Short mmCIF file of C-alpha atoms and ligand atoms in Angstrom, two decimals:
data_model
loop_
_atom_site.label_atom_id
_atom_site.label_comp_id
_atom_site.label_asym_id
_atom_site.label_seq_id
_atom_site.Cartn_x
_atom_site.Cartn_y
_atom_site.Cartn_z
CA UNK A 848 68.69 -26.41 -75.36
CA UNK A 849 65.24 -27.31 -76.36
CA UNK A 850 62.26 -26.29 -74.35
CA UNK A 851 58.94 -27.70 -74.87
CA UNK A 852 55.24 -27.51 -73.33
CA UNK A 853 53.61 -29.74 -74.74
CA UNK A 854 53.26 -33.38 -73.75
CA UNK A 855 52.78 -35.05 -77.31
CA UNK A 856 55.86 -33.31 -78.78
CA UNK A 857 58.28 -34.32 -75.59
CA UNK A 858 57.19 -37.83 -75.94
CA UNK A 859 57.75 -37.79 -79.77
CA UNK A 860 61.03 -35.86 -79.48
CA UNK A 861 62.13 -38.74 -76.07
CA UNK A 862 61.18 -42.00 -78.10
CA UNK A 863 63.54 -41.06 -80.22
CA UNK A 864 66.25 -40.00 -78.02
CA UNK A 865 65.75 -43.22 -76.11
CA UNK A 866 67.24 -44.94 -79.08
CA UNK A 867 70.56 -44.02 -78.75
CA UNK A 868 71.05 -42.41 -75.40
CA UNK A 869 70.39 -43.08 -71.28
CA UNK A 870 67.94 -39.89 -70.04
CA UNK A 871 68.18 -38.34 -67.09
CA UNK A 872 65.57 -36.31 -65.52
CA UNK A 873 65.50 -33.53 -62.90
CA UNK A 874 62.39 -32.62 -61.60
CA UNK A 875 62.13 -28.68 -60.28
CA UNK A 876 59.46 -25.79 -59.55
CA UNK A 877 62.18 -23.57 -60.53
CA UNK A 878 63.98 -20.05 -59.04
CA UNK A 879 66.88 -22.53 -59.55
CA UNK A 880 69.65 -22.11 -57.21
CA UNK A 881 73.32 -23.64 -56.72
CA UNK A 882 71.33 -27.11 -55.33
CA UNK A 883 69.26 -27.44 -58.74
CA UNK A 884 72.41 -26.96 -60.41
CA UNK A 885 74.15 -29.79 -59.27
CA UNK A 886 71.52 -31.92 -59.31
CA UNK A 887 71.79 -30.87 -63.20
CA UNK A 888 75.57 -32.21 -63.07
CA UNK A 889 75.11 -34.96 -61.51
CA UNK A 890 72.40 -35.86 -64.02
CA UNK A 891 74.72 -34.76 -66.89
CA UNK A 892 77.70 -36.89 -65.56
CA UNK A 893 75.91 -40.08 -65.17
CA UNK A 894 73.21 -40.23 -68.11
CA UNK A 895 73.54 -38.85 -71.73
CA UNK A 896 70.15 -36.90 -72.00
CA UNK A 897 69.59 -34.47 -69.62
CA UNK A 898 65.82 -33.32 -69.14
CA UNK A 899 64.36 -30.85 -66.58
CA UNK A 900 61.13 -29.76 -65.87
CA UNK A 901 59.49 -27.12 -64.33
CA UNK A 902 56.38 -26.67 -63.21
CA UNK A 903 54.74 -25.17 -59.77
CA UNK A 904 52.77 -27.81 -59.05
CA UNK A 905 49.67 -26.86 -57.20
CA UNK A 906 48.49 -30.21 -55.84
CA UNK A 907 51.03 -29.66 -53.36
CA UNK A 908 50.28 -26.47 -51.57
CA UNK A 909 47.60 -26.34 -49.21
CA UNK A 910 45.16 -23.44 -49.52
CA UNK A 911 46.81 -21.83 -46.53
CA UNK A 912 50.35 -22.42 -48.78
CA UNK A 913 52.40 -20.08 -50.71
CA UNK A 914 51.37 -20.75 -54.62
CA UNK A 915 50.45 -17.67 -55.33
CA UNK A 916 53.16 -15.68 -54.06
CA UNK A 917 55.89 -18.94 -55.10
CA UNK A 918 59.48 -17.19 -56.58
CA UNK A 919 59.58 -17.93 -60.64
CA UNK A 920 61.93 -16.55 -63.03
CA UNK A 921 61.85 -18.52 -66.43
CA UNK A 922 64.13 -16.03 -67.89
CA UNK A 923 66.61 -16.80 -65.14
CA UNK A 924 65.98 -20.27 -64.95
CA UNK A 925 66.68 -20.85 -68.69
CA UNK A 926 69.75 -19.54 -68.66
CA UNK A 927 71.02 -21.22 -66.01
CA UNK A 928 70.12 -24.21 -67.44
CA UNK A 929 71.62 -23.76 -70.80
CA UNK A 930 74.94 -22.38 -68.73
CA UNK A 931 74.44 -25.69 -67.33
CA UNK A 932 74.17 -28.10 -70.50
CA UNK A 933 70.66 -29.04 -70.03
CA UNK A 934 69.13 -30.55 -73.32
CA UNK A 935 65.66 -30.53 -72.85
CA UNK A 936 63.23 -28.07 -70.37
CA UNK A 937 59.76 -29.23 -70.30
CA UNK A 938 58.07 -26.49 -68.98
CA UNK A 939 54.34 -27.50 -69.03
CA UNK A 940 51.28 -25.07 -67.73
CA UNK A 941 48.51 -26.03 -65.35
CA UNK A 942 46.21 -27.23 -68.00
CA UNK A 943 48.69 -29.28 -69.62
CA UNK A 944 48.98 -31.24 -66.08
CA UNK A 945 45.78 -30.92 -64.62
CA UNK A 946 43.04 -30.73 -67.42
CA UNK A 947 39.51 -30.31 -66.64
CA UNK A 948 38.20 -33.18 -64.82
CA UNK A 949 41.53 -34.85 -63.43
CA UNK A 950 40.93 -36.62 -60.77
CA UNK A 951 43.47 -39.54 -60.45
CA UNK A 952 45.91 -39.41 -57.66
CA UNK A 953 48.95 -41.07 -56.13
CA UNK A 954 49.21 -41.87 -52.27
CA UNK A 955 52.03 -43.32 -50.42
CA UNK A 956 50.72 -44.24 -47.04
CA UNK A 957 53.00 -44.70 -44.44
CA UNK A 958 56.48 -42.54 -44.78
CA UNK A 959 54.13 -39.35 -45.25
CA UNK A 960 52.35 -39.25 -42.27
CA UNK A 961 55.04 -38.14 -39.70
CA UNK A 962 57.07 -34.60 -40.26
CA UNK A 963 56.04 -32.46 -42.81
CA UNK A 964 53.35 -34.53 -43.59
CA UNK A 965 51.91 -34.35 -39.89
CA UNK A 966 52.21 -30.75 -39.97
CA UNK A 967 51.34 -29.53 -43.73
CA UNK A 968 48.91 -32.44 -44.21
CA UNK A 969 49.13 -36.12 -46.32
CA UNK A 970 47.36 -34.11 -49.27
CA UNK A 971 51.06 -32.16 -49.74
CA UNK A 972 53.03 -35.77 -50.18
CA UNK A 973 49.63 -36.97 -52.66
CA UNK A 974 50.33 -34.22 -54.73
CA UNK A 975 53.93 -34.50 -54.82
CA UNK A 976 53.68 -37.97 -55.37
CA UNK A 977 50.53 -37.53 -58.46
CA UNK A 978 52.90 -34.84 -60.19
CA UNK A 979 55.77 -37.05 -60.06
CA UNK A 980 54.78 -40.02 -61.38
CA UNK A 981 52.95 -38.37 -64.21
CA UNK A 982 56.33 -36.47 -64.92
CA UNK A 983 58.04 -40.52 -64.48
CA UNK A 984 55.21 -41.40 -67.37
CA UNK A 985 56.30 -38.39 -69.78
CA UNK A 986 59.90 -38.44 -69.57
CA UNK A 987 60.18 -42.14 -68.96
CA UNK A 988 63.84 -41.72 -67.41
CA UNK A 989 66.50 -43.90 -66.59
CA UNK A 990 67.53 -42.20 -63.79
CA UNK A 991 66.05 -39.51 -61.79
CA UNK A 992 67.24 -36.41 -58.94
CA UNK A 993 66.38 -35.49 -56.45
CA UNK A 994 68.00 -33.58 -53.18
CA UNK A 995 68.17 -34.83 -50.01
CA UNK A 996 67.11 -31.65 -48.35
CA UNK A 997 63.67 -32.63 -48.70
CA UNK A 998 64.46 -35.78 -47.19
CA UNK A 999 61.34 -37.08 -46.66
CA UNK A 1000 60.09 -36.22 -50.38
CA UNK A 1001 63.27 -38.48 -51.32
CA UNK A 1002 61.63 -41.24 -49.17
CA UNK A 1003 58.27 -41.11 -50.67
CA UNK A 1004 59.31 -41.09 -53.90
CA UNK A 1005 61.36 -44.04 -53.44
CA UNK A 1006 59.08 -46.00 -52.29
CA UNK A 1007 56.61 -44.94 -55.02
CA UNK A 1008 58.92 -45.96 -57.47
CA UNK A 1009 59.68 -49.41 -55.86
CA UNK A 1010 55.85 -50.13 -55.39
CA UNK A 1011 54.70 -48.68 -58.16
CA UNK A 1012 57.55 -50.68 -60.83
CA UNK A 1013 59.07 -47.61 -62.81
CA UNK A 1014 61.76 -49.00 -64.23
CA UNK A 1015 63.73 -45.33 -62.81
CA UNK A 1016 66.53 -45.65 -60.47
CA UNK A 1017 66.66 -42.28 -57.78
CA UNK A 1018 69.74 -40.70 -57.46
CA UNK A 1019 69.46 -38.66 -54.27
CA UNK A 1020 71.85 -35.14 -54.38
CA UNK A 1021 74.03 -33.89 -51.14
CA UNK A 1022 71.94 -30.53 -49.78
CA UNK A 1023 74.32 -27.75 -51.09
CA UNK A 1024 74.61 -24.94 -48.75
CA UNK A 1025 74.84 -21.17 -48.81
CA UNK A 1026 78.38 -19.61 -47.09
CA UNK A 1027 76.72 -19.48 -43.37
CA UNK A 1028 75.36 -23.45 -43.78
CA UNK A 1029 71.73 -21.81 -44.62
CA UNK A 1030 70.56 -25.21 -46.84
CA UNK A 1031 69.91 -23.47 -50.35
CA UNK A 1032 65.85 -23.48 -50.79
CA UNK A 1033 64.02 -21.04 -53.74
CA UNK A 1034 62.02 -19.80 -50.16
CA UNK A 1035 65.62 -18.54 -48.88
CA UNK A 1036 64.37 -15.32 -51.18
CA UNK A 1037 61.81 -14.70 -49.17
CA UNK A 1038 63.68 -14.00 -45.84
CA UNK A 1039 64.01 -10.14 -44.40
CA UNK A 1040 67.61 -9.85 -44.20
CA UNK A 1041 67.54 -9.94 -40.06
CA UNK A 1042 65.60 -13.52 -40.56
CA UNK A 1043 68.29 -14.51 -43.35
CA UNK A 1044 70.65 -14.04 -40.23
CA UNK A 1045 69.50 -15.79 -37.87
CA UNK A 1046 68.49 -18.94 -40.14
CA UNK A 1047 71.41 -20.18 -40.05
CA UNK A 1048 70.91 -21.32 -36.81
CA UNK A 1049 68.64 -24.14 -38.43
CA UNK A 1050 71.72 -26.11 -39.65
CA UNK A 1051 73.84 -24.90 -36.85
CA UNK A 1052 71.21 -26.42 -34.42
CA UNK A 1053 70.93 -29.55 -35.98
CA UNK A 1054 74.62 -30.21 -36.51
CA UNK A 1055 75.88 -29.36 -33.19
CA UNK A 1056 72.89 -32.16 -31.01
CA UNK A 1057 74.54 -34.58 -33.77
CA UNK A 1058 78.23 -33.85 -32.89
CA UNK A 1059 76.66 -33.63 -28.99
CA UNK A 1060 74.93 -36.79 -29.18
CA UNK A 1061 78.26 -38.67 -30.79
CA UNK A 1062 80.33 -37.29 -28.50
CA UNK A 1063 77.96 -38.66 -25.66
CA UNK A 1064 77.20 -35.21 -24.13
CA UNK A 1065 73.60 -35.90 -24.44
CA UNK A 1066 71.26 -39.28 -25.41
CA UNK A 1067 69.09 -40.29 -28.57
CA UNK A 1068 66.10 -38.86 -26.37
CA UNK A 1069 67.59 -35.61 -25.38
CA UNK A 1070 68.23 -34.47 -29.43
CA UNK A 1071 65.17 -33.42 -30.31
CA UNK A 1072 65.37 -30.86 -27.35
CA UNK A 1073 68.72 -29.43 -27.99
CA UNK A 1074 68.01 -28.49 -31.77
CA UNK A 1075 64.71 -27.43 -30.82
CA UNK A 1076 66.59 -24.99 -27.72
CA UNK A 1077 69.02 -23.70 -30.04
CA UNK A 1078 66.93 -22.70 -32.68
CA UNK A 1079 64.70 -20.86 -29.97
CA UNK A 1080 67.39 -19.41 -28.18
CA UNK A 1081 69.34 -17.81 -31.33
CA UNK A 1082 66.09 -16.95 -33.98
CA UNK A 1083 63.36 -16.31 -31.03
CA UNK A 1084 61.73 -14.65 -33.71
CA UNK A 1085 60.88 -18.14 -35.66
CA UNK A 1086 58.11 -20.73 -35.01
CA UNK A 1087 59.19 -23.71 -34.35
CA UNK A 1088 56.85 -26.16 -36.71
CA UNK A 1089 58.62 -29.11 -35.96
CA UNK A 1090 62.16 -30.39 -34.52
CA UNK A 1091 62.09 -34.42 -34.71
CA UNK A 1092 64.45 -37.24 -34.79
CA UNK A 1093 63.51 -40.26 -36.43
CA UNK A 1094 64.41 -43.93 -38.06
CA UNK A 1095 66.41 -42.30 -41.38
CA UNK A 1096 64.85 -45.75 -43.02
CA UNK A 1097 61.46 -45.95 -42.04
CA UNK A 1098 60.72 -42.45 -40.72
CA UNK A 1099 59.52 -43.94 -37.62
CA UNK A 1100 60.28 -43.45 -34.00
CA UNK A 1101 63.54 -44.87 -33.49
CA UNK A 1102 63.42 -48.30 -31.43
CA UNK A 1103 66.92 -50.53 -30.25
CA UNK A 1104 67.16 -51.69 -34.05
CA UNK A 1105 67.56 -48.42 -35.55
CA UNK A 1106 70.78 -48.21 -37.48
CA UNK A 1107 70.28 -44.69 -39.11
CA UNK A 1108 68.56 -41.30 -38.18
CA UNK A 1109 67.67 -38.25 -39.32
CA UNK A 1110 67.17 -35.15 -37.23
CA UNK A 1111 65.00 -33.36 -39.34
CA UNK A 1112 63.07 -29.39 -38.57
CA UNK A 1113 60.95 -27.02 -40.29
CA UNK A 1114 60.47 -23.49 -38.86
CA UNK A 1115 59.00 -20.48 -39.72
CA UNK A 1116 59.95 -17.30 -40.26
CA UNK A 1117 56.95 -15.10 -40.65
CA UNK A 1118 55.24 -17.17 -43.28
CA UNK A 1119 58.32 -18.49 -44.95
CA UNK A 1120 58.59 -22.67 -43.28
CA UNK A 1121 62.10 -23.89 -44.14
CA UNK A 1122 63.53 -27.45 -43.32
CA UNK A 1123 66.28 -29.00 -42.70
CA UNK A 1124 68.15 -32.22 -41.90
CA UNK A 1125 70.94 -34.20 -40.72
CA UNK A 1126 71.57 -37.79 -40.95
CA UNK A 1127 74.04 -39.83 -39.08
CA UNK A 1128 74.29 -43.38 -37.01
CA UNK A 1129 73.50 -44.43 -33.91
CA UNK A 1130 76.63 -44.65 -31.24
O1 PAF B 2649 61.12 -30.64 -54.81
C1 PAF B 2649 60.41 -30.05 -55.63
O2 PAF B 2649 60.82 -29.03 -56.22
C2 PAF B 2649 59.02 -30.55 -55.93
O3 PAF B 2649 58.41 -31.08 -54.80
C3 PAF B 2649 58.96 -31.54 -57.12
C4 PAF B 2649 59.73 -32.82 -56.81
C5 PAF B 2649 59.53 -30.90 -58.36
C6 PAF B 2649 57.52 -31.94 -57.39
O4 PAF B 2649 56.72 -30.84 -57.71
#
């Protein structure tokens, strides 16, 4: 496995790859866990390069955020990754991504003003949107990863990449889930092991108004409500930062057209926000 920090030498080493072989490309902020991982195997299975990066990328956390206290283990993470056939880690430092006097960004408008974007702020999706397409411009994939846990970040990237032109077609990954049905996030570490408990109730919650809802126990308006009961009534510990249900395609409120949704939450416990989500039809 090769791992590299410098810009000029990954595109070198790439151009020539690119010859003879598809590249796949899994973008990460590392503390891998078991949904990294398989976004790593699914890259493996369908391209014949496999390149991952990792990189905290601060553009993204607000100054209230968690960057400085963020989970890394490049030890760990390497390994993994080799255990995992990775080729290539591109593991760049601030400086290599943000040199003195950047100041060029990327903004997709629309999909990231509801949900996390209504309650962490637009400038999260700008800088998730800025690192990734810079990453899109080193690694030049043919295919890139992504999980749909953060569902919304798989929307807004999508959309980049369609208005934007990068020739890169998005694979999204299924969220992989601890034992319990916890969704597998690097944050998970930093849950006391009483909040660990009763986080499950975030997938739990979510699952159970879908099954309600199809079973016709309670209506498209009444969703939102039940998640956002369950979670209160089983972690009344958490803060509820948002419980919403939405139009899966468009992120908007759903109207008689909608086809797909997503229930989608993010709660805190103490200062650690997870999310979640479920999609599913309308009945
Ligand atoms: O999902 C993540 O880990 C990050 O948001 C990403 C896509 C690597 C961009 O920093």
């Amino acid at each position: 496995m090769i791992v590299l920090k410098d810009i000029s030498k990954l595109r070198s080493l790439l151009s020539d790859v690119r010859k003879t072989k598809t590249i796949g490309f899994v973008p990460t902020m590392g503390f891998l866990h078991e949904g990294h991982i398989s976004l790593v195997k699914m890259c493996k299975e369908s391209t014949e390069f496999t390149v991952v990066s990792i990189f905290v990328n601060p553009t993204q956390f607000a100054p209230t955020e968690d960057l400085n206290r963020y989970p890394r283990d490049e030890k760990g993470d390497l390994e993994k990754l080799e255990n995992a056939g990775t080729d290539l880690v591109f593991f760049p430092d601030k400086a290599t991504m943000y040199p003195g006097g950047f100041q060029t960004y990327v903004e997709v408008q629309e999909l990231t003003k509801p949900l996390c974007g209504a309650t962490r702020g637009t400038s999260h999706f700008r800088g998730v949107s800025t690192v990734v397409a810079k990453l899109f411009n080193m690694v030049q994939p043919d295919k890139a990863f992504f999980g749909k846990k953060d569902f919304q970040q798989l929307a807004v990237i999508k959309q980049m990449v369609k208005d934007l032109n990068y020739p890169v077609e998005i694979i999204p990954g299924e969220t992989v889930r601890e034992n319990d049905g916890l969704a597998m996030s690097s944050r998970n570490s930093y849950l006391s092991p009483a909040d660990r408990k009763s986080s499950v109730c975030l997938s739990r919650g979510l699952f159970l108004a879908r099954d309600k809802y199809h079973a016709g126990d309670i209506r498209i308006d009444e969703i939102e409500l039940f998640a956002a009961d369950f979670i209160k009534a089983n972690a009344p510990q958490s803060r509820i930062d948002y419980v919403q249900c939405l139009d899966a395609d468009k992120l908007t409120i759903p109207t008689p057209e909608t086809k797909n949704l997503v229930l989608a939450c993010a709660v805190f416990f103490q200062r650690t926000r997870l999310i979640d989500n479920v999609t599913f039809t309308v009945s």
